[in-house]
């Protein structure tokens, strides 16, 4: 950007951005910045240029590839804040004799996980994790959460070998949780912060009603960016994600945002069961309402100070609705349950359908409900969560899918 060519409105907009991003010393007053000359602002601009944000995306599946399209557009459009190139770590695979990274870098398409969608030229697929994260000031994590620990160990080993490692802020797009049976949920964001301390100054979370293909097609969507303390960086993160068709709400809370993003996948399994058994929309709506209530109860059990506002943001009700009508957990659950209605003798397991239907992607709802039941059993409060308990018994203990309704009928007075 050439400041000498700016009009007065553009000049003021740029100055307000500099102030909002805290890119000048605190002792310099906002008023003095607004009164600064073009030459003074140019010097500030040169300082900013030397500290541009380098973004690395860790993960390249359906969601990772979709969000890379958003991020790469914004790094190119906001070249005064970001380095244009976005490195995306890719687990190397062979597709018709070619490396997947080669296909992405030459054809600009992830033909396995996001076929038919062109990625921006400034997305660079990198199979070497050390090269992908080198110099990163922002790391975006978007891999299945069952693979996270292994990658965090690798990243830590890389950082420990490097000298003068720059601190970075992270953002988790991973929709899952881990459970400590004594203490309850362990947030993915906390796991990342702990594993990558002291270099990771904070891990934020981006969750919302975001079906990956909808985002990739630039359908109008929203998402919620939750953070705890990084007031200086959150505006940079918002600019990295926000577009006219992917609008970002910012909230100073991570726990509720993150757990909503995980638990909604369990509710989607219930929605799929209802559809697979050919019940009407009234039944599905009832299951979604009960699941939403249990999600809120689960969050408040461990995070009583969590804001009620999050349930009405994209990470809350909107994400539940989107996932229960179009997500992978809904689709596989529906296909699996249809076999019971059709009374097939050679039923496929939900694990088989996961492999056949998801092209290498993983269900998150089945993993999450298993984790949830670990803590509910430890606290002996399964009866307070009849929907979650029924889903676990159906997917892991061979209970009849109709058991979900028997369980809810006997618990209706408490709901």
XYZ file of N, CA and C in Angstrom, residues 208-209 224 256-257 259-271 283-301 306-325 372 384-389 391 404 408 414-415:
207
model
N -18.444 -22.973 14.196
C -19.676 -22.396 13.686
C -20.396 -23.337 12.747
N -21.489 -22.841 12.209
C -22.316 -23.614 11.280
C -21.647 -23.598 9.919
N -17.867 -18.353 14.758
C -17.582 -17.676 16.021
C -16.127 -17.884 16.396
N -16.875 -22.579 26.089
C -18.208 -22.825 25.568
C -18.228 -22.944 24.061
N -17.465 -22.069 23.384
C -17.389 -22.103 21.925
C -16.872 -23.463 21.457
N -16.623 -26.457 23.147
C -17.407 -27.641 23.490
C -18.669 -27.717 22.636
N -19.280 -26.583 22.334
C -20.406 -26.598 21.386
C -19.981 -27.240 20.069
N -18.801 -26.879 19.586
C -18.316 -27.404 18.317
C -18.107 -28.899 18.318
N -17.844 -29.462 19.507
C -17.639 -30.907 19.609
C -18.943 -31.660 19.833
N -19.741 -31.182 20.788
C -20.911 -31.939 21.231
C -22.032 -31.926 20.196
N -22.066 -30.919 19.355
C -23.135 -30.882 18.336
C -23.066 -32.090 17.417
N -21.881 -32.705 17.287
C -21.758 -33.898 16.442
C -22.495 -35.093 17.033
N -22.607 -35.140 18.368
C -23.378 -36.199 19.017
C -24.862 -36.006 18.725
N -25.308 -34.765 18.786
C -26.714 -34.468 18.476
C -27.017 -34.845 17.027
N -26.044 -34.649 16.144
C -26.237 -35.001 14.730
C -26.422 -36.501 14.549
N -25.769 -37.308 15.378
C -25.987 -38.763 15.315
C -27.441 -39.093 15.624
N -27.998 -38.400 16.626
C -29.409 -38.613 16.976
C -30.325 -38.197 15.843
N -29.999 -37.090 15.198
C -30.789 -36.630 14.055
C -30.766 -37.658 12.933
N -40.314 -35.292 15.256
C -39.472 -36.144 16.095
C -38.027 -35.667 16.070
N -37.560 -35.364 14.873
C -36.183 -34.892 14.775
C -35.999 -33.576 15.539
N -36.971 -32.681 15.434
C -36.890 -31.411 16.158
C -36.830 -31.641 17.667
N -37.604 -32.622 18.145
C -37.588 -32.934 19.582
C -36.219 -33.448 20.010
N -35.614 -34.320 19.206
C -34.288 -34.842 19.536
C -33.236 -33.736 19.540
N -33.338 -32.826 18.574
C -32.388 -31.715 18.513
C -32.535 -30.824 19.737
N -33.785 -30.545 20.138
C -33.998 -29.701 21.313
C -33.425 -30.352 22.567
N -33.700 -31.645 22.748
C -33.195 -32.352 23.930
C -31.666 -32.388 23.901
N -31.104 -32.653 22.740
C -29.649 -32.673 22.629
C -29.032 -31.315 22.919
N -29.677 -30.262 22.437
C -29.183 -28.906 22.696
C -29.199 -28.618 24.201
N -30.261 -29.041 24.852
C -30.367 -28.840 26.292
C -29.279 -29.615 27.043
N -29.018 -30.842 26.611
C -27.972 -31.633 27.269
C -26.586 -31.041 27.002
N -26.379 -30.495 25.826
C -25.117 -29.828 25.520
C -24.894 -28.649 26.467
N -25.923 -27.845 26.645
C -25.826 -26.689 27.540
C -25.584 -27.131 28.976
N -26.274 -28.192 29.404
C -26.101 -28.713 30.765
C -24.676 -29.226 30.969
N -24.138 -29.900 29.953
C -22.785 -30.445 30.040
C -21.759 -29.322 30.183
N -21.924 -28.260 29.391
C -21.003 -27.129 29.475
C -21.086 -26.462 30.844
N -22.299 -26.245 31.328
C -22.465 -25.553 32.608
C -21.986 -26.389 33.790
N -21.965 -27.712 33.620
C -21.469 -28.572 34.686
C -19.995 -28.289 34.969
N -19.756 -19.845 31.952
C -19.894 -19.716 30.500
C -21.099 -18.837 30.155
N -20.918 -17.980 29.169
C -21.968 -17.039 28.784
C -23.095 -17.737 28.023
N -24.330 -17.360 28.339
C -25.472 -17.886 27.591
C -25.502 -17.367 26.158
N -24.791 -16.274 25.897
C -24.809 -15.687 24.556
C -24.285 -16.652 23.496
N -23.336 -17.521 23.873
C -22.714 -18.384 22.862
C -23.713 -19.335 22.226
N -24.776 -19.690 22.958
C -25.732 -20.655 22.424
C -26.536 -20.080 21.270
N -26.530 -18.756 21.147
C -27.290 -18.105 20.082
C -26.362 -17.480 19.043
N -25.090 -17.874 19.111
C -24.130 -17.472 18.084
C -23.972 -18.626 17.104
N -23.141 -18.434 16.099
C -22.989 -19.470 15.083
C -22.469 -20.780 15.669
N -21.618 -20.682 16.709
C -21.057 -21.892 17.307
C -22.085 -22.705 18.080
N -23.234 -22.105 18.389
C -24.240 -22.775 19.193
C -25.376 -23.346 18.364
N -26.526 -22.692 18.448
C -27.729 -23.204 17.793
C -27.547 -23.384 16.293
N -26.897 -22.417 15.648
C -26.737 -22.495 14.194
C -25.924 -23.714 13.782
N -24.848 -24.000 14.534
C -24.014 -25.154 14.195
C -24.768 -26.461 14.413
N -25.572 -26.529 15.463
C -26.384 -27.724 15.709
C -27.335 -27.960 14.540
N -28.009 -26.912 14.093
C -28.969 -27.048 12.990
C -28.265 -27.514 11.724
N -27.166 -26.866 11.366
C -26.456 -27.224 10.131
C -25.970 -28.667 10.161
N -25.405 -29.078 11.303
C -24.838 -30.417 11.408
C -25.911 -31.489 11.423
N -27.058 -31.167 11.991
C -28.137 -32.148 12.103
C -28.906 -32.335 10.804
N -28.642 -31.524 9.812
C -29.347 -31.659 8.535
C -28.418 -31.899 7.351
N -17.491 -38.380 26.322
C -18.486 -37.823 27.246
C -18.942 -38.876 28.252
N -28.990 -38.080 33.935
C -29.247 -36.671 33.641
C -29.013 -36.342 32.172
N -28.471 -37.302 31.432
C -28.169 -37.095 30.008
C -28.705 -38.284 29.207
N -30.018 -38.440 29.147
C -30.595 -39.635 28.511
C -30.295 -39.745 27.020
N -30.238 -38.625 26.326
C -29.962 -38.686 24.884
C -28.519 -39.132 24.637
N -27.571 -38.508 25.299
C -26.171 -38.885 25.126
C -25.948 -40.350 25.506
N -26.589 -40.775 26.599
C -26.436 -42.163 27.057
C -26.993 -43.142 26.034
N -27.366 -42.659 22.783
C -26.506 -42.658 21.595
C -25.285 -43.543 21.822
N -33.390 -45.232 21.726
C -33.290 -43.808 22.011
C -34.631 -43.242 22.462
N -35.840 -41.770 26.209
C -36.362 -40.416 26.344
C -37.770 -40.401 26.923
N -38.208 -35.175 33.368
C -37.044 -34.417 33.816
C -36.550 -33.449 32.759
N -37.188 -33.447 31.589
C -36.693 -32.610 30.494
C -37.641 -31.476 30.182
